[in-house]
PDB file of C-alpha atoms and ligand atoms in Angstrom:
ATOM      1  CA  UNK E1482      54.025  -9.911  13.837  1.00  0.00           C
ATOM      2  CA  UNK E1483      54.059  -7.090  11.040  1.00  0.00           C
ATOM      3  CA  UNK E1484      51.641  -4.931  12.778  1.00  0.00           C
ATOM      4  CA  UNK E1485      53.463  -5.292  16.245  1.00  0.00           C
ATOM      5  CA  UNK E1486      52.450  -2.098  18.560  1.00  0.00           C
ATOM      6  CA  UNK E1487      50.258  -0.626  15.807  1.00  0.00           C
ATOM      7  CA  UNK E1488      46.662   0.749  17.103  1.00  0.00           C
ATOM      8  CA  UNK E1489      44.241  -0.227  14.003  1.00  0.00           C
ATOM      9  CA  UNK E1490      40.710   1.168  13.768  1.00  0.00           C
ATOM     10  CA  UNK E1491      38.549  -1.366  11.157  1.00  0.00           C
ATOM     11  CA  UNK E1492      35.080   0.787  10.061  1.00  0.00           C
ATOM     12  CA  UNK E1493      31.979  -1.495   9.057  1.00  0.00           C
ATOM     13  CA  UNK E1494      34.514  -4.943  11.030  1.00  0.00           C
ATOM     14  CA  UNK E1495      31.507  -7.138  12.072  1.00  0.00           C
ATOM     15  CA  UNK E1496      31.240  -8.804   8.612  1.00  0.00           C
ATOM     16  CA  UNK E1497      32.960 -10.371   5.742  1.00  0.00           C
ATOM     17  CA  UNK E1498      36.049  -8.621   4.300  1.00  0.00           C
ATOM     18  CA  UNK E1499      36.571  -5.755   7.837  1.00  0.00           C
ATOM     19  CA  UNK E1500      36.090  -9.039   9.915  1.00  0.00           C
ATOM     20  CA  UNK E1501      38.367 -10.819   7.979  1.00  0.00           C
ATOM     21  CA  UNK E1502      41.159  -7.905   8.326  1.00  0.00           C
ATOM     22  CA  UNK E1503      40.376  -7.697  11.942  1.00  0.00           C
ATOM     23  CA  UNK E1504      41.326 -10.908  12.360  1.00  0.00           C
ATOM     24  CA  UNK E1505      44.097 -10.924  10.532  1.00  0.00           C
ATOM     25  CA  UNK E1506      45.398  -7.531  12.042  1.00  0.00           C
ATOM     26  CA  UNK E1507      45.441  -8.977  15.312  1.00  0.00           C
ATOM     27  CA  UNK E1508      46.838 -12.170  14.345  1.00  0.00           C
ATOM     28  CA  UNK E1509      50.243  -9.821  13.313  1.00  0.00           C
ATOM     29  CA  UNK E1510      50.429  -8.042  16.868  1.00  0.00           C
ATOM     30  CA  UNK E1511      48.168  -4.889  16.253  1.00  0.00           C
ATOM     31  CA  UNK E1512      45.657  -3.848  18.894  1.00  0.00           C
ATOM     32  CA  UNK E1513      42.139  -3.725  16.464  1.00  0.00           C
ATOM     33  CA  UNK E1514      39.348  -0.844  17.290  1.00  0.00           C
ATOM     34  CA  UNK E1515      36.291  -2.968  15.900  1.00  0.00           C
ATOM     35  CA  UNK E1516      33.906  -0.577  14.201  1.00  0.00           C
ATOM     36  CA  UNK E1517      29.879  -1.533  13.152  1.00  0.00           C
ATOM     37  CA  UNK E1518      26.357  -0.604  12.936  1.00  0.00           C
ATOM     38  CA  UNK E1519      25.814  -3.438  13.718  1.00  0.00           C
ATOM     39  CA  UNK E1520      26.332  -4.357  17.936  1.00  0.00           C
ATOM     40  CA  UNK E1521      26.177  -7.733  17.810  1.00  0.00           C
ATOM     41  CA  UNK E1522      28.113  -8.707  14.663  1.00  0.00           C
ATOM     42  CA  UNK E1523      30.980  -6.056  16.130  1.00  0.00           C
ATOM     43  CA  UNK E1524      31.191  -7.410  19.486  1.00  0.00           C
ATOM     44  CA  UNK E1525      31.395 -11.172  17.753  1.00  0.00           C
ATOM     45  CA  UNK E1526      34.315 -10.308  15.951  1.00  0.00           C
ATOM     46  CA  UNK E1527      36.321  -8.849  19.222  1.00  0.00           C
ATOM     47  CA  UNK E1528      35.181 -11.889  20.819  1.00  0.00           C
ATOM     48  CA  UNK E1529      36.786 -14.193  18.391  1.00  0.00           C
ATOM     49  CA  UNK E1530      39.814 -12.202  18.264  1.00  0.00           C
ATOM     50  CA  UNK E1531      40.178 -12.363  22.261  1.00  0.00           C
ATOM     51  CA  UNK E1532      39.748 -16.487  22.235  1.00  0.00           C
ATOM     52  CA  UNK E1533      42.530 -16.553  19.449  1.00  0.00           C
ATOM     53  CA  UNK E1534      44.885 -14.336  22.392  1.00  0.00           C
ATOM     54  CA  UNK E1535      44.461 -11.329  20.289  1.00  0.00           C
ATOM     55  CA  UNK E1536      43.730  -7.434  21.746  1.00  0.00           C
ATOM     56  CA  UNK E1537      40.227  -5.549  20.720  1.00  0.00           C
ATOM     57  CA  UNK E1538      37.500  -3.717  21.406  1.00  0.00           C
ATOM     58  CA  UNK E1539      34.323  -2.377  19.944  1.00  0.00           C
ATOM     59  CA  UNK E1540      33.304   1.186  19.391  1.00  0.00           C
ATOM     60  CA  UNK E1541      30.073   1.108  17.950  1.00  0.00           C
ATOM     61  CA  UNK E1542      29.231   4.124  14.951  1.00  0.00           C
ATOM     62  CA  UNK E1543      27.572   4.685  12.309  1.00  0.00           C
ATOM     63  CA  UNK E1544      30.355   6.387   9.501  1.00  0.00           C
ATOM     64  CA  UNK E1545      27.199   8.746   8.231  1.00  0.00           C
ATOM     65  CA  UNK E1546      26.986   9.925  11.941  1.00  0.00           C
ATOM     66  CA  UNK E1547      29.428  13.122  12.469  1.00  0.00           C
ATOM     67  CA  UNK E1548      28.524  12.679  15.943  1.00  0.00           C
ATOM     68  CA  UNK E1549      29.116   9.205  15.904  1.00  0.00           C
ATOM     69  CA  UNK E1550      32.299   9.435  14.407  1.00  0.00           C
ATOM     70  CA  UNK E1551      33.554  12.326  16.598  1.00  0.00           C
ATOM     71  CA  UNK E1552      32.542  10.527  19.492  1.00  0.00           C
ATOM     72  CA  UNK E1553      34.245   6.978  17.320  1.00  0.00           C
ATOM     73  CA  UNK E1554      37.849   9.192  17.408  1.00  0.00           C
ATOM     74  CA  UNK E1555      37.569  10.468  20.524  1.00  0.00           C
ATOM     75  CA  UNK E1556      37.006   7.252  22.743  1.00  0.00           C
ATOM     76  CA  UNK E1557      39.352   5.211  20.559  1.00  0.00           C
ATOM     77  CA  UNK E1558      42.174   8.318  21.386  1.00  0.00           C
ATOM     78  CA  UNK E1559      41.113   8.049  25.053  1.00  0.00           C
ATOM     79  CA  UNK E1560      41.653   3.952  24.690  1.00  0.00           C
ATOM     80  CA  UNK E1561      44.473   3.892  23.025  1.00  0.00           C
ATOM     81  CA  UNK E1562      46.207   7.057  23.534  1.00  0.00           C
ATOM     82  CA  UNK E1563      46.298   7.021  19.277  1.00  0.00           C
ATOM     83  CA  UNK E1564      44.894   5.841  16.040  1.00  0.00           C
ATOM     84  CA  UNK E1565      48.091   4.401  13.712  1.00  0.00           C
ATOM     85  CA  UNK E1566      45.832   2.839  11.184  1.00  0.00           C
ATOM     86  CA  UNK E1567      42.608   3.598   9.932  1.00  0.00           C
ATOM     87  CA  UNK E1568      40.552   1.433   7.055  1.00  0.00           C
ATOM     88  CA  UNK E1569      37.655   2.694   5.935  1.00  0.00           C
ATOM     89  CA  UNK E1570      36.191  -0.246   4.800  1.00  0.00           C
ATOM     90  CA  UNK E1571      32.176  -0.172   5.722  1.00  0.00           C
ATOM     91  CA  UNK E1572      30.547   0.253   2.628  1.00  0.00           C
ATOM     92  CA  UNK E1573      27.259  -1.183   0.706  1.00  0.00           C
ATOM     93  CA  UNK E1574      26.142  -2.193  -2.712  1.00  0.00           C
ATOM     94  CA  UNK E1575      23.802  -0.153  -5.057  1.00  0.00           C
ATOM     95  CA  UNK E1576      22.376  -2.108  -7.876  1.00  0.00           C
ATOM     96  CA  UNK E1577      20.901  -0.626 -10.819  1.00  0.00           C
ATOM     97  CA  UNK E1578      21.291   1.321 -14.126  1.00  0.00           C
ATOM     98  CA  UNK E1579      21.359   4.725 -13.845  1.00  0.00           C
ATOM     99  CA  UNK E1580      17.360   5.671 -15.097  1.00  0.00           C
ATOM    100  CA  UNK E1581      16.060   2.889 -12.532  1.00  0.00           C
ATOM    101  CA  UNK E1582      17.615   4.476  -9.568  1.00  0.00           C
ATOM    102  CA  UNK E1583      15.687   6.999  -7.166  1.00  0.00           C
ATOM    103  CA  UNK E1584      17.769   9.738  -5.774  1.00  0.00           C
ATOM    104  CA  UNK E1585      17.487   8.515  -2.465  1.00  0.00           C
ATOM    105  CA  UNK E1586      18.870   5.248  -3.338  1.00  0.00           C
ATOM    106  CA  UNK E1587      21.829   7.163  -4.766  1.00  0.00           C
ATOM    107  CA  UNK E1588      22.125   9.397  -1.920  1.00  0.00           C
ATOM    108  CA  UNK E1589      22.223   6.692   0.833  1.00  0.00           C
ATOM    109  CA  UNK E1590      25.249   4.515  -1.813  1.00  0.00           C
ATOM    110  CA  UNK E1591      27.234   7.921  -1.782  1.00  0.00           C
ATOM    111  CA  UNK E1592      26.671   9.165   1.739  1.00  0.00           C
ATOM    112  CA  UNK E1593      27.769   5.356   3.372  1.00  0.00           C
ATOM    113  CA  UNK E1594      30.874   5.174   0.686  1.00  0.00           C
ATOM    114  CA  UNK E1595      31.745   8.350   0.430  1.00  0.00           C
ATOM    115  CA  UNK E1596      30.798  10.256   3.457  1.00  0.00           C
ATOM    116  CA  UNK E1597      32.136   7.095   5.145  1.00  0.00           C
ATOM    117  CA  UNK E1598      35.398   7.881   3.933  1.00  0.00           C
ATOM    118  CA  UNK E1599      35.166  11.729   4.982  1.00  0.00           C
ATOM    119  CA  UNK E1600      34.237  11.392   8.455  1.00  0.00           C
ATOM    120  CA  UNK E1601      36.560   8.679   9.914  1.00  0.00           C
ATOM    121  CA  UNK E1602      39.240  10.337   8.316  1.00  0.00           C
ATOM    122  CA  UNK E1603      38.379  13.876   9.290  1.00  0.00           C
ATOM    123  CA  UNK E1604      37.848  13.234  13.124  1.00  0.00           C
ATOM    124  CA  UNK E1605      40.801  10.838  13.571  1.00  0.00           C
ATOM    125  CA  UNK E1606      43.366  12.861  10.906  1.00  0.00           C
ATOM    126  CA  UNK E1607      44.088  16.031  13.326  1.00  0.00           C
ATOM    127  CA  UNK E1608      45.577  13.510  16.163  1.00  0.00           C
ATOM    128  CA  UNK E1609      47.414  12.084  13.380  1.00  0.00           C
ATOM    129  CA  UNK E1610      48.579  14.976  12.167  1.00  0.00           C
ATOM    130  CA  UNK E1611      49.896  15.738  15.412  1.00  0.00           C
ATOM    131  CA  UNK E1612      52.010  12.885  15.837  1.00  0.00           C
ATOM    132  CA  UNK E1613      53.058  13.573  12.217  1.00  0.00           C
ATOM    133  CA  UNK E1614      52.154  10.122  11.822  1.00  0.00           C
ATOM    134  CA  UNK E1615      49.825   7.755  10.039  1.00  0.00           C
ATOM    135  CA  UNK E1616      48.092   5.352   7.858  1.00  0.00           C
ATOM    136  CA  UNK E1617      44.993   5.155   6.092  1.00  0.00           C
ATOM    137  CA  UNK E1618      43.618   2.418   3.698  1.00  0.00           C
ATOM    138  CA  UNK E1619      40.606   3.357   1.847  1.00  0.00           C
ATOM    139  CA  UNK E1620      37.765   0.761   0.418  1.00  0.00           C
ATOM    140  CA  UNK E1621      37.450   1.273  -3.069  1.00  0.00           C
ATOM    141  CA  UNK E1622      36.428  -1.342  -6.166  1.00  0.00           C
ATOM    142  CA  UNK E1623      37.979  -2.839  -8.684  1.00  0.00           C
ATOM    143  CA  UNK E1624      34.749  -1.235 -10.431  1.00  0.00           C
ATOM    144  CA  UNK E1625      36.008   2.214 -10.182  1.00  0.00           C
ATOM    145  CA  UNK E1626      38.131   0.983 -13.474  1.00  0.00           C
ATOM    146  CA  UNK E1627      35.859  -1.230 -15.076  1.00  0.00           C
ATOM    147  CA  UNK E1628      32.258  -0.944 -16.133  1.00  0.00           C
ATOM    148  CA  UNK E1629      30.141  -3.505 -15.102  1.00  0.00           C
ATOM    149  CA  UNK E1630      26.118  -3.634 -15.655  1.00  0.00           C
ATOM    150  CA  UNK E1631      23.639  -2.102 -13.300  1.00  0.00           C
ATOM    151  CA  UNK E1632      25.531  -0.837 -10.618  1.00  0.00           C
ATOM    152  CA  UNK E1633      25.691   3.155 -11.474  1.00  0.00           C
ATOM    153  CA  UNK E1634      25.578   4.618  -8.447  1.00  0.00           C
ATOM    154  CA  UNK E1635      28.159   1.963  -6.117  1.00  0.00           C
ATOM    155  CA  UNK E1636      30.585   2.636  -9.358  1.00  0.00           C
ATOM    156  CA  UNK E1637      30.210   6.227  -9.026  1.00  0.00           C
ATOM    157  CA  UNK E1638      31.057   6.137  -5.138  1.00  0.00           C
ATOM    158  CA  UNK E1639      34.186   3.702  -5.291  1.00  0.00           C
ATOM    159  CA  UNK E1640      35.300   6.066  -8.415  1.00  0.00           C
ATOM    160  CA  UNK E1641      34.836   9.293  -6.044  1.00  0.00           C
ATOM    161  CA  UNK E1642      36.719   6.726  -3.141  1.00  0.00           C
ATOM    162  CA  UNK E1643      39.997   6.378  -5.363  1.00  0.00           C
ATOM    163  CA  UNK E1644      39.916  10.193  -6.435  1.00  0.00           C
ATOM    164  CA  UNK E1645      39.636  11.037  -2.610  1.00  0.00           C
ATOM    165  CA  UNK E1646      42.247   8.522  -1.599  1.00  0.00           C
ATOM    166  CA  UNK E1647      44.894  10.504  -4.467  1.00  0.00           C
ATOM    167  CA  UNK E1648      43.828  14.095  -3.251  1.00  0.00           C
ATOM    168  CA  UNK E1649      44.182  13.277   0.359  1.00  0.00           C
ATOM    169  CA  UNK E1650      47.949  11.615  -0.305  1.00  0.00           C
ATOM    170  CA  UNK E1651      48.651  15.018  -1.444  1.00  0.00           C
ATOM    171  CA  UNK E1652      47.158  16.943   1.101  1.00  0.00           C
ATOM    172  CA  UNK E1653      48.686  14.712   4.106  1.00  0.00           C
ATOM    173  CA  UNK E1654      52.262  13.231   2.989  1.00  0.00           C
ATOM    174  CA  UNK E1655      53.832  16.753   4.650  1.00  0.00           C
ATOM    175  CA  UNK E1656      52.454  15.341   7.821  1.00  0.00           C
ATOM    176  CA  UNK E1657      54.213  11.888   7.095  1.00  0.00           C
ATOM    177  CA  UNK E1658      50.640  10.311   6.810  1.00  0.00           C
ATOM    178  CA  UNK E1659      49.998   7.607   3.824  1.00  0.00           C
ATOM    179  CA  UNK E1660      47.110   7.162   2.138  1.00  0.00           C
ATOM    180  CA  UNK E1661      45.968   4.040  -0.022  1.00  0.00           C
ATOM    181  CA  UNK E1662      43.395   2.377  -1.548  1.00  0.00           C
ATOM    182  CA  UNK E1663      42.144  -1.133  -2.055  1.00  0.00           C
ATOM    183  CA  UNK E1664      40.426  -2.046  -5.377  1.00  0.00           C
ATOM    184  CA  UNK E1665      39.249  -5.401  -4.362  1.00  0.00           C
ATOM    185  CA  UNK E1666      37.041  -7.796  -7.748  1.00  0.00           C
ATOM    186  CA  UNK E1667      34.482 -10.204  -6.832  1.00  0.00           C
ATOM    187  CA  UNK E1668      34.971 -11.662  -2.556  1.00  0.00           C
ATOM    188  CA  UNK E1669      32.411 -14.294  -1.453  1.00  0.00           C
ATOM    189  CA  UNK E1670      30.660 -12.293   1.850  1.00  0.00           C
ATOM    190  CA  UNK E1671      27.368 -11.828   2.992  1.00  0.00           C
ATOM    191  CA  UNK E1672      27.231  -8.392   0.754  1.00  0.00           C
ATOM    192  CA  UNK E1673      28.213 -10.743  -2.083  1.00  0.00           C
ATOM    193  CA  UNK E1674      25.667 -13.307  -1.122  1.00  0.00           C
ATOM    194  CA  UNK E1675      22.986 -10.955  -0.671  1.00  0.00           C
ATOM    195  CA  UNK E1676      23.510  -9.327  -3.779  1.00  0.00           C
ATOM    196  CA  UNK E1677      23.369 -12.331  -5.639  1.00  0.00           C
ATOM    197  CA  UNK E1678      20.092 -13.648  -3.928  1.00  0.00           C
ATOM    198  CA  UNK E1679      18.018 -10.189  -4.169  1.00  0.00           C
ATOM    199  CA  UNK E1680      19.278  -9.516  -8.274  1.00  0.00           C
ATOM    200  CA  UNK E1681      19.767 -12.577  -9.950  1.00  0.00           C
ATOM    201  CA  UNK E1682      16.524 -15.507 -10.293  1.00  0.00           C
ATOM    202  CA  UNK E1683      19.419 -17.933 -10.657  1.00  0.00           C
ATOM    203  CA  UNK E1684      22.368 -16.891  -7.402  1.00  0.00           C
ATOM    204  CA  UNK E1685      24.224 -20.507  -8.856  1.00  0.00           C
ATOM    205  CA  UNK E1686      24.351 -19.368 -12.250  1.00  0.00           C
ATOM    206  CA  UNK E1687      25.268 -15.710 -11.750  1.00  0.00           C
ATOM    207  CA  UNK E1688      28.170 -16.988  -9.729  1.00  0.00           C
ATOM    208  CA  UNK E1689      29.447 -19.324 -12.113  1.00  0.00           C
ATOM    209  CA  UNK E1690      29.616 -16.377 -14.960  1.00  0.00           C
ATOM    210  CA  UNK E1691      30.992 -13.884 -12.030  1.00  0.00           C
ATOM    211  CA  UNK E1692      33.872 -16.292 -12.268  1.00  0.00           C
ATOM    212  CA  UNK E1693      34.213 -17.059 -15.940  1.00  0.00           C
ATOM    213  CA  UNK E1694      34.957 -13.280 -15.769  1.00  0.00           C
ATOM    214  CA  UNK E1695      38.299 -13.735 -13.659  1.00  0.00           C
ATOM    215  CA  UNK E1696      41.317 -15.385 -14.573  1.00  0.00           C
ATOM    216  CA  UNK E1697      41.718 -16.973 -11.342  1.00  0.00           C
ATOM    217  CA  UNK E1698      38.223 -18.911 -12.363  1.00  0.00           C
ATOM    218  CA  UNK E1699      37.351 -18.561  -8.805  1.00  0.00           C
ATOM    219  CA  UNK E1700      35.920 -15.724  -6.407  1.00  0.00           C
ATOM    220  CA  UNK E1701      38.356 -14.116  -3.768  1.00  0.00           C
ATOM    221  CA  UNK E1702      37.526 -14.790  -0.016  1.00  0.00           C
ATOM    222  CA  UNK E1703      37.329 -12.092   2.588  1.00  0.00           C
ATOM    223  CA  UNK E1704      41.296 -13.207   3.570  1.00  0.00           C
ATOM    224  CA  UNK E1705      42.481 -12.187  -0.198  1.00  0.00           C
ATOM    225  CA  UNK E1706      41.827  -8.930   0.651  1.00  0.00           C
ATOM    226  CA  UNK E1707      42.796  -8.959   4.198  1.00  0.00           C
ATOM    227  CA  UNK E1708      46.383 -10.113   3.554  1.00  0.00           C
ATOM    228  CA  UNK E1709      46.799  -7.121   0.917  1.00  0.00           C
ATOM    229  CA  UNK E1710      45.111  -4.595   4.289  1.00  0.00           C
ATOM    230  CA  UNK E1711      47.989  -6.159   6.579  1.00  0.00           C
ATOM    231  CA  UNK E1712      50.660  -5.055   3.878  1.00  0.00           C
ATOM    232  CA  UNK E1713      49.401  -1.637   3.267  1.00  0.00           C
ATOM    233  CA  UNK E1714      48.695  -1.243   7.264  1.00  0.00           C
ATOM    234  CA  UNK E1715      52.196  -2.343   7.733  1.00  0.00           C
ATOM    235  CA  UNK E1716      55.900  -0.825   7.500  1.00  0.00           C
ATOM    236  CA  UNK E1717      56.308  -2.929   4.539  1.00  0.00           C
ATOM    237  CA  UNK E1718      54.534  -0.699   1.665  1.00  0.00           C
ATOM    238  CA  UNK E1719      56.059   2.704   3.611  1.00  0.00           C
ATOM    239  CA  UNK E1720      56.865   3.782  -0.211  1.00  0.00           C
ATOM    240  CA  UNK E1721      53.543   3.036  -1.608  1.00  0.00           C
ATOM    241  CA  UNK E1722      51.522   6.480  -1.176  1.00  0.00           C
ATOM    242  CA  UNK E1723      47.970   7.380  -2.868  1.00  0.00           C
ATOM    243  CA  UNK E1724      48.169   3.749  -4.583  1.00  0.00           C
ATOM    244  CA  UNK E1725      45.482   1.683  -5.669  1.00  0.00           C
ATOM    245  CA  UNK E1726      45.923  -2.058  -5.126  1.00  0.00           C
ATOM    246  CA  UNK E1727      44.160  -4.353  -7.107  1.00  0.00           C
ATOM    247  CA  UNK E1728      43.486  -7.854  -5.264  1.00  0.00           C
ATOM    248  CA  UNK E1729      40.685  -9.125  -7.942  1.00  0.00           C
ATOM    249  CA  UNK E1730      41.635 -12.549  -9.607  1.00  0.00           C
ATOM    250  CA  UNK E1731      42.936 -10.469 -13.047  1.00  0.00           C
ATOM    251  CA  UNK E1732      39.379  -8.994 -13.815  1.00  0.00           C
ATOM    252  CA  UNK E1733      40.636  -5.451 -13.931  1.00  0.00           C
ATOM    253  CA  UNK E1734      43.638  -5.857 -16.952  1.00  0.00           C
ATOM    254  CA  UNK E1735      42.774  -9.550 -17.868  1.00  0.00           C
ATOM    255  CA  UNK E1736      40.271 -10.347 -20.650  1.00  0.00           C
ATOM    256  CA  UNK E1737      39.128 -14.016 -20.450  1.00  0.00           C
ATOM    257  CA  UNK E1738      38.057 -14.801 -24.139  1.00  0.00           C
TER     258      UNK E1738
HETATM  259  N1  NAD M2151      32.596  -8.233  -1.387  1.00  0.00           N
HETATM  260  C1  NAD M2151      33.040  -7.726  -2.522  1.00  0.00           C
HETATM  261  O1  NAD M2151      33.006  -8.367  -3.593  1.00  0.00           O
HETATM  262  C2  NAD M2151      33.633  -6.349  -2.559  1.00  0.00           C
HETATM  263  C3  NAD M2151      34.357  -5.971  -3.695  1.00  0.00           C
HETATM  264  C4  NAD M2151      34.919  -4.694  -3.721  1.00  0.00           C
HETATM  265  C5  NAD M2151      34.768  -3.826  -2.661  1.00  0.00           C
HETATM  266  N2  NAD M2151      34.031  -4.240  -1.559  1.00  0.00           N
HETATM  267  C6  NAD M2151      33.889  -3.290  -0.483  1.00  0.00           C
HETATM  268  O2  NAD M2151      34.410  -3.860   0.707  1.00  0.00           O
HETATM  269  C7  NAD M2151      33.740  -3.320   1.848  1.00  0.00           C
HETATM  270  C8  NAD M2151      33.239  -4.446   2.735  1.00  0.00           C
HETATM  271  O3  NAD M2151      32.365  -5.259   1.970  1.00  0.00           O
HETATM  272  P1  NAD M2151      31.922  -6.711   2.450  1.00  0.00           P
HETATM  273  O4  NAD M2151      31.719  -7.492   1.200  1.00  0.00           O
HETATM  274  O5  NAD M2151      32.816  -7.219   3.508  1.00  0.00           O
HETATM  275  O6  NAD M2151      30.461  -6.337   3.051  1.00  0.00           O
HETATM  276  P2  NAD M2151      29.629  -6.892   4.308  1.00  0.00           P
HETATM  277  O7  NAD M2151      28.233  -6.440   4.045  1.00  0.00           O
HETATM  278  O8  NAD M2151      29.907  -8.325   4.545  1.00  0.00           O
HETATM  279  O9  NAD M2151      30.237  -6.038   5.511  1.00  0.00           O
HETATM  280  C9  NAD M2151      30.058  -4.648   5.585  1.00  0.00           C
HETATM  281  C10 NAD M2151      29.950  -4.253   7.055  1.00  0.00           C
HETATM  282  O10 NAD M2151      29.801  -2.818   7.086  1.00  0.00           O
HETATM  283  C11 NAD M2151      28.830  -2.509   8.052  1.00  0.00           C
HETATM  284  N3  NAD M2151      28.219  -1.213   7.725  1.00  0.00           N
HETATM  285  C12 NAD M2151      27.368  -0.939   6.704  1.00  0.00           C
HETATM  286  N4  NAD M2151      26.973   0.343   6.782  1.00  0.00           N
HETATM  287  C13 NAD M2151      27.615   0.884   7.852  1.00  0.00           C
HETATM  288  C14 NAD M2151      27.602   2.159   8.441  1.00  0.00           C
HETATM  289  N5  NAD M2151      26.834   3.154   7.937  1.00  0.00           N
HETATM  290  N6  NAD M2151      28.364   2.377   9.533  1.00  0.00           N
HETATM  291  C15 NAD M2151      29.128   1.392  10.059  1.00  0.00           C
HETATM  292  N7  NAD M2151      29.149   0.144   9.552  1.00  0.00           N
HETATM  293  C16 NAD M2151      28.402  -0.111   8.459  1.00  0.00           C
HETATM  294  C17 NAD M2151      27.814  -3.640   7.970  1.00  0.00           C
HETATM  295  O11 NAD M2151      27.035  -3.728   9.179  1.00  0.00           O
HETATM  296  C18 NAD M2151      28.728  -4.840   7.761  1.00  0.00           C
HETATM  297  O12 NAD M2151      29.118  -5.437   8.984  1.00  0.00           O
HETATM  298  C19 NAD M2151      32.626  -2.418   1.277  1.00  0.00           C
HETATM  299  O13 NAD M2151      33.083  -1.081   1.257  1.00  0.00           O
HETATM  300  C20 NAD M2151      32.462  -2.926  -0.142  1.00  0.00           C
HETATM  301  O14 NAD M2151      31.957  -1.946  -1.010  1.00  0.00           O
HETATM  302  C21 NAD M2151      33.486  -5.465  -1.481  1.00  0.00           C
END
């Protein structure tokens, strides 16, 4: 039970990798604040996470919304009395080289990933900063180190995610508040799937060279990156602050050839 007591709020937790940390958040004790767009897919993940004994409900939000996400903070406060953990994980892909991409394709990648960073954080920090306590983990990309074809502008975001991530460490470790980010590689989930389906005219093929590009020679499943969330949500990493963790089969430092 290494989340025992903790109050965790999970943005974008009706699908693949925020599901998978819900699950696994409740699984170690915490009480999970399911976050979606998405009503149906949110409410399915409390609903599992009840049958397996576990505590959660669902605030529904959109984390481009400030009014949604004021109104996100605020009812999760007046649930829970506080917020100890907050992952901003909702996020979505951008494919595309730079000169294909319209600017309102490359507005709505930065507002979702980056602006869905910002206002979480900035509606749920003050009560945190009250308490002169708390945790945030951050969604960023093992792509904000590497350079991989076509995807300009979701680079550019989960870049901008890791630089936020370091500049907010700085700005809220007086208030005893961590900050941390998660660089995950290649996880098989429906954003994976769909990606694969809408850019590639072979999906089998593309996956087989997505994982000739890992060391691990296979793709990382939504629990990967859930198991590193439970350590950085946890007491365990209290000395880890502004850190990106890489959970991505080698792809970042390996080089398979
Ligand atoms: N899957 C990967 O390979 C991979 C790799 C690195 C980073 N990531 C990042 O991990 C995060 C989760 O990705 P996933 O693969 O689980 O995707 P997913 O599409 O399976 O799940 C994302 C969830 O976020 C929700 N969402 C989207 N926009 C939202 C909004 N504006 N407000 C609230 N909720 C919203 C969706 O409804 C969905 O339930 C994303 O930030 C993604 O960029 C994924």
């Amino acid at each position: 039970m290494r989340l025992n007591g903790k109050v965790c709020l999970i943005t974008g937790s009706g699908s693949g990798i925020g599901k998978g940390s819900a699950l696994r958040f409740a699984q170690e004790g915490a009480s999970v604040i399911v976050n979606d767009l998405n009503g149906d897919q949110g409410e399915a993940t409390v609903a599992e996470i009840k049958k397996n004994g576990g505590n959660a409900v669902f605030i529904a939000g959109d984390v481009t919304s400030p009014e949604e996400m004021e109104r996100m903070a605020h009812s999760a406060i007046q649930a829970f009395g506080r917020v100890d953990v907050l992952f901003n994980n909702a996020g979505i892909s951008g494919v595309g080289a730079l000169h294909e991409l319209e600017l309102d394709q490359w507005d709505k990648v930065m507002r979702v990933n980056i602006a869905g960073v910002f206002l979480p954080s900035k509606y749920l920090l003050p009560s945190m900063m009250e308490r002169r306590s708390g945790c945030i983990i951050n969604m960023s990309s093992c792509i904000a180190e590497i350079g991989l074809a076509r995807r300009a502008s979701y680079a550019a975001s989960k870049g901008a995610v890791l630089a936020l991530t370091k500049s907010m460490q700085v700005d809220y470790a007086p208030y005893g508040i961590r900050v941390n980010a998660l660089l995950p590689g290649t996880i098989m989930t429906p954003f994976v799937e769909k990606y694969l389906q809408t850019s590639y005219d072979d999906p089998e093929k593309a996956i087989l060279a997505i994982k000739s590009r890992q060391l691990s020679g296979e793709l990382g499943k939504p629990e990967d990156v859930a198991n590193a969330a439970v350590f950085l949500a946890s007491d365990e990493s209290g000395f880890m602050m502004g850190s990106p963790l890489y959970i991505d089969g080698g792809v970042t430092f390996g080089k398979n050839a």
